[in-house]
mmCIF file of N, CA and C in Angstrom:
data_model
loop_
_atom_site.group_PDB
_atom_site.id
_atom_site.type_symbol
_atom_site.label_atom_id
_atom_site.label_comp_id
_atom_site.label_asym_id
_atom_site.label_seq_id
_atom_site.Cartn_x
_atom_site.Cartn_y
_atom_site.Cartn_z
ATOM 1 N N UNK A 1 7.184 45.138 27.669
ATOM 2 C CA UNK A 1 7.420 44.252 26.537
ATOM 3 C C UNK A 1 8.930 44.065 26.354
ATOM 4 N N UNK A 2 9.160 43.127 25.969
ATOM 5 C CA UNK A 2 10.990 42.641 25.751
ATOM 6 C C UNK A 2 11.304 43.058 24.749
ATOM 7 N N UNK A 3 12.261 43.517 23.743
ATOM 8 C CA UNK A 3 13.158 44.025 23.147
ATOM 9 C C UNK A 3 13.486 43.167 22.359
ATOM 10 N N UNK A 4 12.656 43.232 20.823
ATOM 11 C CA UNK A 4 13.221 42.286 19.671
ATOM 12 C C UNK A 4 14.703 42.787 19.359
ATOM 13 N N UNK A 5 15.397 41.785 18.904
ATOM 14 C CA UNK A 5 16.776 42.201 18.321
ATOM 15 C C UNK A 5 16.422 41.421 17.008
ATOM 16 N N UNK A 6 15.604 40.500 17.169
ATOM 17 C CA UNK A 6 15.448 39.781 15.397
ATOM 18 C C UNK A 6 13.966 39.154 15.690
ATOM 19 N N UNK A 7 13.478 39.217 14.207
ATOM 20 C CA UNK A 7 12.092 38.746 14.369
ATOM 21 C C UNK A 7 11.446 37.436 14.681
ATOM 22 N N UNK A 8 10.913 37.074 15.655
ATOM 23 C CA UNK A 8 10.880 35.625 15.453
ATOM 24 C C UNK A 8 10.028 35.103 14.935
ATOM 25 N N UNK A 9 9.790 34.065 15.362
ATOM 26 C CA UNK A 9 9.208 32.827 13.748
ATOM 27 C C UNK A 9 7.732 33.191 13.684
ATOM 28 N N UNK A 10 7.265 33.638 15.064
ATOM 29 C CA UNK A 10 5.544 33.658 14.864
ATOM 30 C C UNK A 10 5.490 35.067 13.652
ATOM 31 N N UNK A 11 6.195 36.306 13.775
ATOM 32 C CA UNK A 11 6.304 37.095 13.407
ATOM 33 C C UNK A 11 6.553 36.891 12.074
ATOM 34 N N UNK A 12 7.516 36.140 11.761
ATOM 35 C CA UNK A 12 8.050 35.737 10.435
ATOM 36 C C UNK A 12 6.751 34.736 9.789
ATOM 37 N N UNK A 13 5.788 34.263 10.534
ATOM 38 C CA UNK A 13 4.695 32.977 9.889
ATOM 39 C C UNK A 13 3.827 34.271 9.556
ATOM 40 N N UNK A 14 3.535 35.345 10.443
ATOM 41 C CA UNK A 14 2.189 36.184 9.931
ATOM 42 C C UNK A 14 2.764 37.057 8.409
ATOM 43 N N UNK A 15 4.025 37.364 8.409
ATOM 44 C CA UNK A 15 4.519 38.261 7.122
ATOM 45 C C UNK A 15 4.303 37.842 6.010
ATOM 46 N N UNK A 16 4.289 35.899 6.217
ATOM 47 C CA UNK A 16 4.429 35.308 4.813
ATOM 48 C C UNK A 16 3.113 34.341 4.472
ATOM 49 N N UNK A 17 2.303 34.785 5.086
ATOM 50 C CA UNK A 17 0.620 33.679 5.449
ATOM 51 C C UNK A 17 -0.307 34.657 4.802
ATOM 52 N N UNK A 18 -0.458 34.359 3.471
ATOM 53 C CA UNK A 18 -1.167 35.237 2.456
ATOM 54 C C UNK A 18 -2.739 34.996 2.881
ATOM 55 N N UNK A 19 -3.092 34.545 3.981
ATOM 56 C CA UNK A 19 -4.079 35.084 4.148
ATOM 57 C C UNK A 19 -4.261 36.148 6.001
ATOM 58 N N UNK A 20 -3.419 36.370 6.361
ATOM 59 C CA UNK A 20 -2.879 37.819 7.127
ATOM 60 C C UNK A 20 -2.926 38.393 6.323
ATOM 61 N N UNK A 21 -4.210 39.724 6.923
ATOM 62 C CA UNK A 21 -4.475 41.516 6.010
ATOM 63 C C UNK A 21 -4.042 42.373 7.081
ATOM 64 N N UNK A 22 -3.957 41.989 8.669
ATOM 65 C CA UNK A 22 -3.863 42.904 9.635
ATOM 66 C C UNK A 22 -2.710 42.688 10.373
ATOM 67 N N UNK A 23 -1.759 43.265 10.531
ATOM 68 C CA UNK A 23 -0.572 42.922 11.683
ATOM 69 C C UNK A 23 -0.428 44.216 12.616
ATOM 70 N N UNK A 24 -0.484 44.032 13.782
ATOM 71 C CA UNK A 24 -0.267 44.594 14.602
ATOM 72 C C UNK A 24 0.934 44.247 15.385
ATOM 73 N N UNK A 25 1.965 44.804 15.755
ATOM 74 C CA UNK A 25 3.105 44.991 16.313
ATOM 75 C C UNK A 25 3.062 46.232 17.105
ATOM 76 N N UNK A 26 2.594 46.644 17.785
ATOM 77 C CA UNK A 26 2.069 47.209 18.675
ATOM 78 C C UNK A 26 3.579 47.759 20.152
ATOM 79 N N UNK A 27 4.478 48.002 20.259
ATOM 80 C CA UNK A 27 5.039 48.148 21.326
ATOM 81 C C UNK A 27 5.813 47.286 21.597
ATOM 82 N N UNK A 28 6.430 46.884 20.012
ATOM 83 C CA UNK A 28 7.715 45.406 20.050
ATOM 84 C C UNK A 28 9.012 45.782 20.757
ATOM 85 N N UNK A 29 9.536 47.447 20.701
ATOM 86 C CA UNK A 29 10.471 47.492 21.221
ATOM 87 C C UNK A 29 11.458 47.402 19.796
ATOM 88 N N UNK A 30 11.022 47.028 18.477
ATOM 89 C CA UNK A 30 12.494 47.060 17.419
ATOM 90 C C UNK A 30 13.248 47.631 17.420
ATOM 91 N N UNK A 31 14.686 47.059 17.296
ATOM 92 C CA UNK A 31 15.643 47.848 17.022
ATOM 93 C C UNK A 31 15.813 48.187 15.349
ATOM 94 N N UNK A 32 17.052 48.694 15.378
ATOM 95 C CA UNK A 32 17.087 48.730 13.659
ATOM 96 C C UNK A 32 17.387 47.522 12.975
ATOM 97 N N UNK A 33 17.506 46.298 13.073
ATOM 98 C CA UNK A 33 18.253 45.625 12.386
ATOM 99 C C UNK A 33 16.613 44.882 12.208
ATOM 100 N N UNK A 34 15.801 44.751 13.125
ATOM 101 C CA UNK A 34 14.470 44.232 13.082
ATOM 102 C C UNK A 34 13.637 45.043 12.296
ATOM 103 N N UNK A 35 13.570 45.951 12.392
ATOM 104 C CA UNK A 35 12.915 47.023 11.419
ATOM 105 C C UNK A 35 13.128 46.872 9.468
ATOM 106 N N UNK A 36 14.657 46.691 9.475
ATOM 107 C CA UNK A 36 15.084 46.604 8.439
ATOM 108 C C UNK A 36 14.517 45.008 7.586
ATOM 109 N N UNK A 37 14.712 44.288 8.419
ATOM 110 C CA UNK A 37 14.351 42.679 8.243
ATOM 111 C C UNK A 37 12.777 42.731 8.211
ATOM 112 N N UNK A 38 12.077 43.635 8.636
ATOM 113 C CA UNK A 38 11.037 43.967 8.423
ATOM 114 C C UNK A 38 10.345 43.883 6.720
ATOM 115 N N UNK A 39 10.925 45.251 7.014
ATOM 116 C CA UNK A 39 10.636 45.961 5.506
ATOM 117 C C UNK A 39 11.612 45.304 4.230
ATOM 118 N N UNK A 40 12.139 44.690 4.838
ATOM 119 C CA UNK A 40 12.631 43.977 3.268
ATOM 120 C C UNK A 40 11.273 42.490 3.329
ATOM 121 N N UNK A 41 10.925 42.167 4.012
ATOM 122 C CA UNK A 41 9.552 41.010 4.125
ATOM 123 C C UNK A 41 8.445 41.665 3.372
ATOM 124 N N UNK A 42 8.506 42.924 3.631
ATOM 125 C CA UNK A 42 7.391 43.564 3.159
ATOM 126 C C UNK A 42 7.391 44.109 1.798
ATOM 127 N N UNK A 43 8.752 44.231 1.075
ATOM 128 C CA UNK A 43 8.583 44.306 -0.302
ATOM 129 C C UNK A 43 7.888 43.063 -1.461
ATOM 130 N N UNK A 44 7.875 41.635 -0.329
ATOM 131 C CA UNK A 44 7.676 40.409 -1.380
ATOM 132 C C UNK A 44 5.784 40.536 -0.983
ATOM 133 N N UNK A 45 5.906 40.905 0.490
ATOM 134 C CA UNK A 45 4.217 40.207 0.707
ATOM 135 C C UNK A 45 2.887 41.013 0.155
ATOM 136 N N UNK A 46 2.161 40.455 -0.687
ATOM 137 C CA UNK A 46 1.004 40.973 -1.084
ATOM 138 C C UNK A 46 -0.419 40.909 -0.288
ATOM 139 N N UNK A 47 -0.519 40.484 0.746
ATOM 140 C CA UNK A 47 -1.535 40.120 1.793
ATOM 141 C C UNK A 47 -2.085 41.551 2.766
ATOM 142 N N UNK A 48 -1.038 41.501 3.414
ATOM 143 C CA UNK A 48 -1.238 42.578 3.966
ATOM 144 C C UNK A 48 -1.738 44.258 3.779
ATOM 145 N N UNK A 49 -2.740 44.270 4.282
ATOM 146 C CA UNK A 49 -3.541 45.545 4.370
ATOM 147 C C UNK A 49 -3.199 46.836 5.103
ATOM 148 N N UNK A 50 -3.212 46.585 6.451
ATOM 149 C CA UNK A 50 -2.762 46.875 7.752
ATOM 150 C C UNK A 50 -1.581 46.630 8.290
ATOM 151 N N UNK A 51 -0.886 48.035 8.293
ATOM 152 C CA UNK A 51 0.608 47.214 9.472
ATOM 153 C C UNK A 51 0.990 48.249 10.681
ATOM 154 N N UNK A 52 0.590 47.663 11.841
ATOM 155 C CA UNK A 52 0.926 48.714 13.088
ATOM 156 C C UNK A 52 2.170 48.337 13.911
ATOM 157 N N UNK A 53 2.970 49.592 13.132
ATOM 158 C CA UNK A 53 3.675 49.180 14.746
ATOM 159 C C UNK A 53 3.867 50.323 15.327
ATOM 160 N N UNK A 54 2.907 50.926 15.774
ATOM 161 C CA UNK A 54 2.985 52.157 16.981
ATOM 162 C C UNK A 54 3.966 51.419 18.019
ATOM 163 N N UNK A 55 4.303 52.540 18.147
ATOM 164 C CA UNK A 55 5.171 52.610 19.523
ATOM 165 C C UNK A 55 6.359 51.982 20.086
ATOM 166 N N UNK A 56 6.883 51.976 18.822
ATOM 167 C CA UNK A 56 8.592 51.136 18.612
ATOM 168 C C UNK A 56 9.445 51.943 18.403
ATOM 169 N N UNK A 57 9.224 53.019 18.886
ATOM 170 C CA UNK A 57 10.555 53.866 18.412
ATOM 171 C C UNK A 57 11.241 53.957 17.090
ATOM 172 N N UNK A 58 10.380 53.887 16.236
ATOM 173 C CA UNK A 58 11.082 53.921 14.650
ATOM 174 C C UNK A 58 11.578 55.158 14.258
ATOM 175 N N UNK A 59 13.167 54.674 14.003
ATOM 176 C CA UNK A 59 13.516 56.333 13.468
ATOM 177 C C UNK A 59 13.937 56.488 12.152
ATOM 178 N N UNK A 60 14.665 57.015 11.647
ATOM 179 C CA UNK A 60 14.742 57.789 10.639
ATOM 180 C C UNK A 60 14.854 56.664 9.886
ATOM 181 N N UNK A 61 16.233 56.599 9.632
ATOM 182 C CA UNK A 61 16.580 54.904 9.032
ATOM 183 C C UNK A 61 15.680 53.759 9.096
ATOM 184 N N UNK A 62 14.932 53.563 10.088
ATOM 185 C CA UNK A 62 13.616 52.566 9.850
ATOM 186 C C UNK A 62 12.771 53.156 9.442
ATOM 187 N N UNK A 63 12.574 54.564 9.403
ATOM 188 C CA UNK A 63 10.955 55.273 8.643
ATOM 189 C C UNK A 63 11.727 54.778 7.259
ATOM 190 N N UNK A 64 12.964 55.074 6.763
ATOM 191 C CA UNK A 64 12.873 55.550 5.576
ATOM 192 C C UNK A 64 13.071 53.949 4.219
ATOM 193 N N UNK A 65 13.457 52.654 5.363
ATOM 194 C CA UNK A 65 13.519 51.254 5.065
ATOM 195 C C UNK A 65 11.919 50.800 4.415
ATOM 196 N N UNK A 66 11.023 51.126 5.730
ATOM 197 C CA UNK A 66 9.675 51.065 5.378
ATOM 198 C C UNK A 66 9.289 52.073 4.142
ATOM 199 N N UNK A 67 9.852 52.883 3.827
ATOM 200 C CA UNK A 67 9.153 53.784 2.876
ATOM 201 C C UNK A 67 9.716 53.079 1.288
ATOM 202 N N UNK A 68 11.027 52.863 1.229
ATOM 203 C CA UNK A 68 11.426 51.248 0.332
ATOM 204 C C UNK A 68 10.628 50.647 0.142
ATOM 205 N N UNK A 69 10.238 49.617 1.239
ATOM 206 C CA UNK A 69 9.546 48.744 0.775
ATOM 207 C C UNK A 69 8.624 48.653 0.347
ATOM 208 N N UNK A 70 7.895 50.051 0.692
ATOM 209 C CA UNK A 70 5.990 50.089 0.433
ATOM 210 C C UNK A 70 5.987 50.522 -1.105
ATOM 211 N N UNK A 71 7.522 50.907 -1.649
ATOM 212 C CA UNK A 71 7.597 51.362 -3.016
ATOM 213 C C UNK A 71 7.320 50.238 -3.875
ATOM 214 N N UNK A 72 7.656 49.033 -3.481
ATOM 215 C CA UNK A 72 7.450 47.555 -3.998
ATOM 216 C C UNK A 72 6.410 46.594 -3.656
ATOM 217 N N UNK A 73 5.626 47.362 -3.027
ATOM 218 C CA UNK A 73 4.244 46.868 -2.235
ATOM 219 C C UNK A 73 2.885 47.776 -2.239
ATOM 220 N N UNK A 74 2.023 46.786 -3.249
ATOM 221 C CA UNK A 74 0.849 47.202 -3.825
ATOM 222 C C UNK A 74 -0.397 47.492 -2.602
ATOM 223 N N UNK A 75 0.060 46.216 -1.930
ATOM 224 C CA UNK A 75 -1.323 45.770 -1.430
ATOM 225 C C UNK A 75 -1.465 46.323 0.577
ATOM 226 N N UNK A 76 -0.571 47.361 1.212
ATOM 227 C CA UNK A 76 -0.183 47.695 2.017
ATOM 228 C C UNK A 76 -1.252 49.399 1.978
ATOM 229 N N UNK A 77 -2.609 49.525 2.756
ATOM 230 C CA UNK A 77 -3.212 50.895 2.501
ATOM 231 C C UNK A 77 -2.474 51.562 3.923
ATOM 232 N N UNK A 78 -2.757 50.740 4.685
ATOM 233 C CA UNK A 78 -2.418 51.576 6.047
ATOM 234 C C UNK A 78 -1.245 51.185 6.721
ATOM 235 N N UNK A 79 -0.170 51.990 6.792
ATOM 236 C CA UNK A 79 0.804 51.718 7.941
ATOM 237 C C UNK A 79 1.293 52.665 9.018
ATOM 238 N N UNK A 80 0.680 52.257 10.142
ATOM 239 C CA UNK A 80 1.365 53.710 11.390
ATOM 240 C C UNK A 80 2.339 53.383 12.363
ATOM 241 N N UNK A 81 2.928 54.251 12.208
ATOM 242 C CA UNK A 81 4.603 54.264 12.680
ATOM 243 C C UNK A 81 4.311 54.920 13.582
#
């Protein structure tokens, strides 16, 4: 898989398409700056149920971005890192 450095638009259409409950990101390769741009998407969106992104190497600073955002996000049950 190629190596996001920023999210692109398909990525950016499922974050904000209130009727997406499941995202899978699965082995994107994020760096931190994608991670971060992430989880700030994820403080506004109420849709989402499900968010996978196994196997991206998320570290500290992106665990702890995502843990932000889910503070501002109701509607998020499952997320695995």
């Amino acid at each position: 898989a190629r190596a996001y450095e920023m999210l692109d638009e398909t990525i950016k259409q499922q974050l904000t398409d209130s009727t997406v409950t499941e995202l899978k990101l699965i082995d994107k390769k994020f760096n931190l700056t994608v991670v971060i741009e992430l989880a700030n998407t994820l403080k506004t969106n109420r849709s989402l149920i499900l968010l996978d992104l196994s196997i991206n190497g998320i570290d500290t600073e992106g665990a702890q971005a995502i843990a932000e955002a889910l503070e501002k996000n109701y509607s998020l049950t499952s997320v695995l890192i």
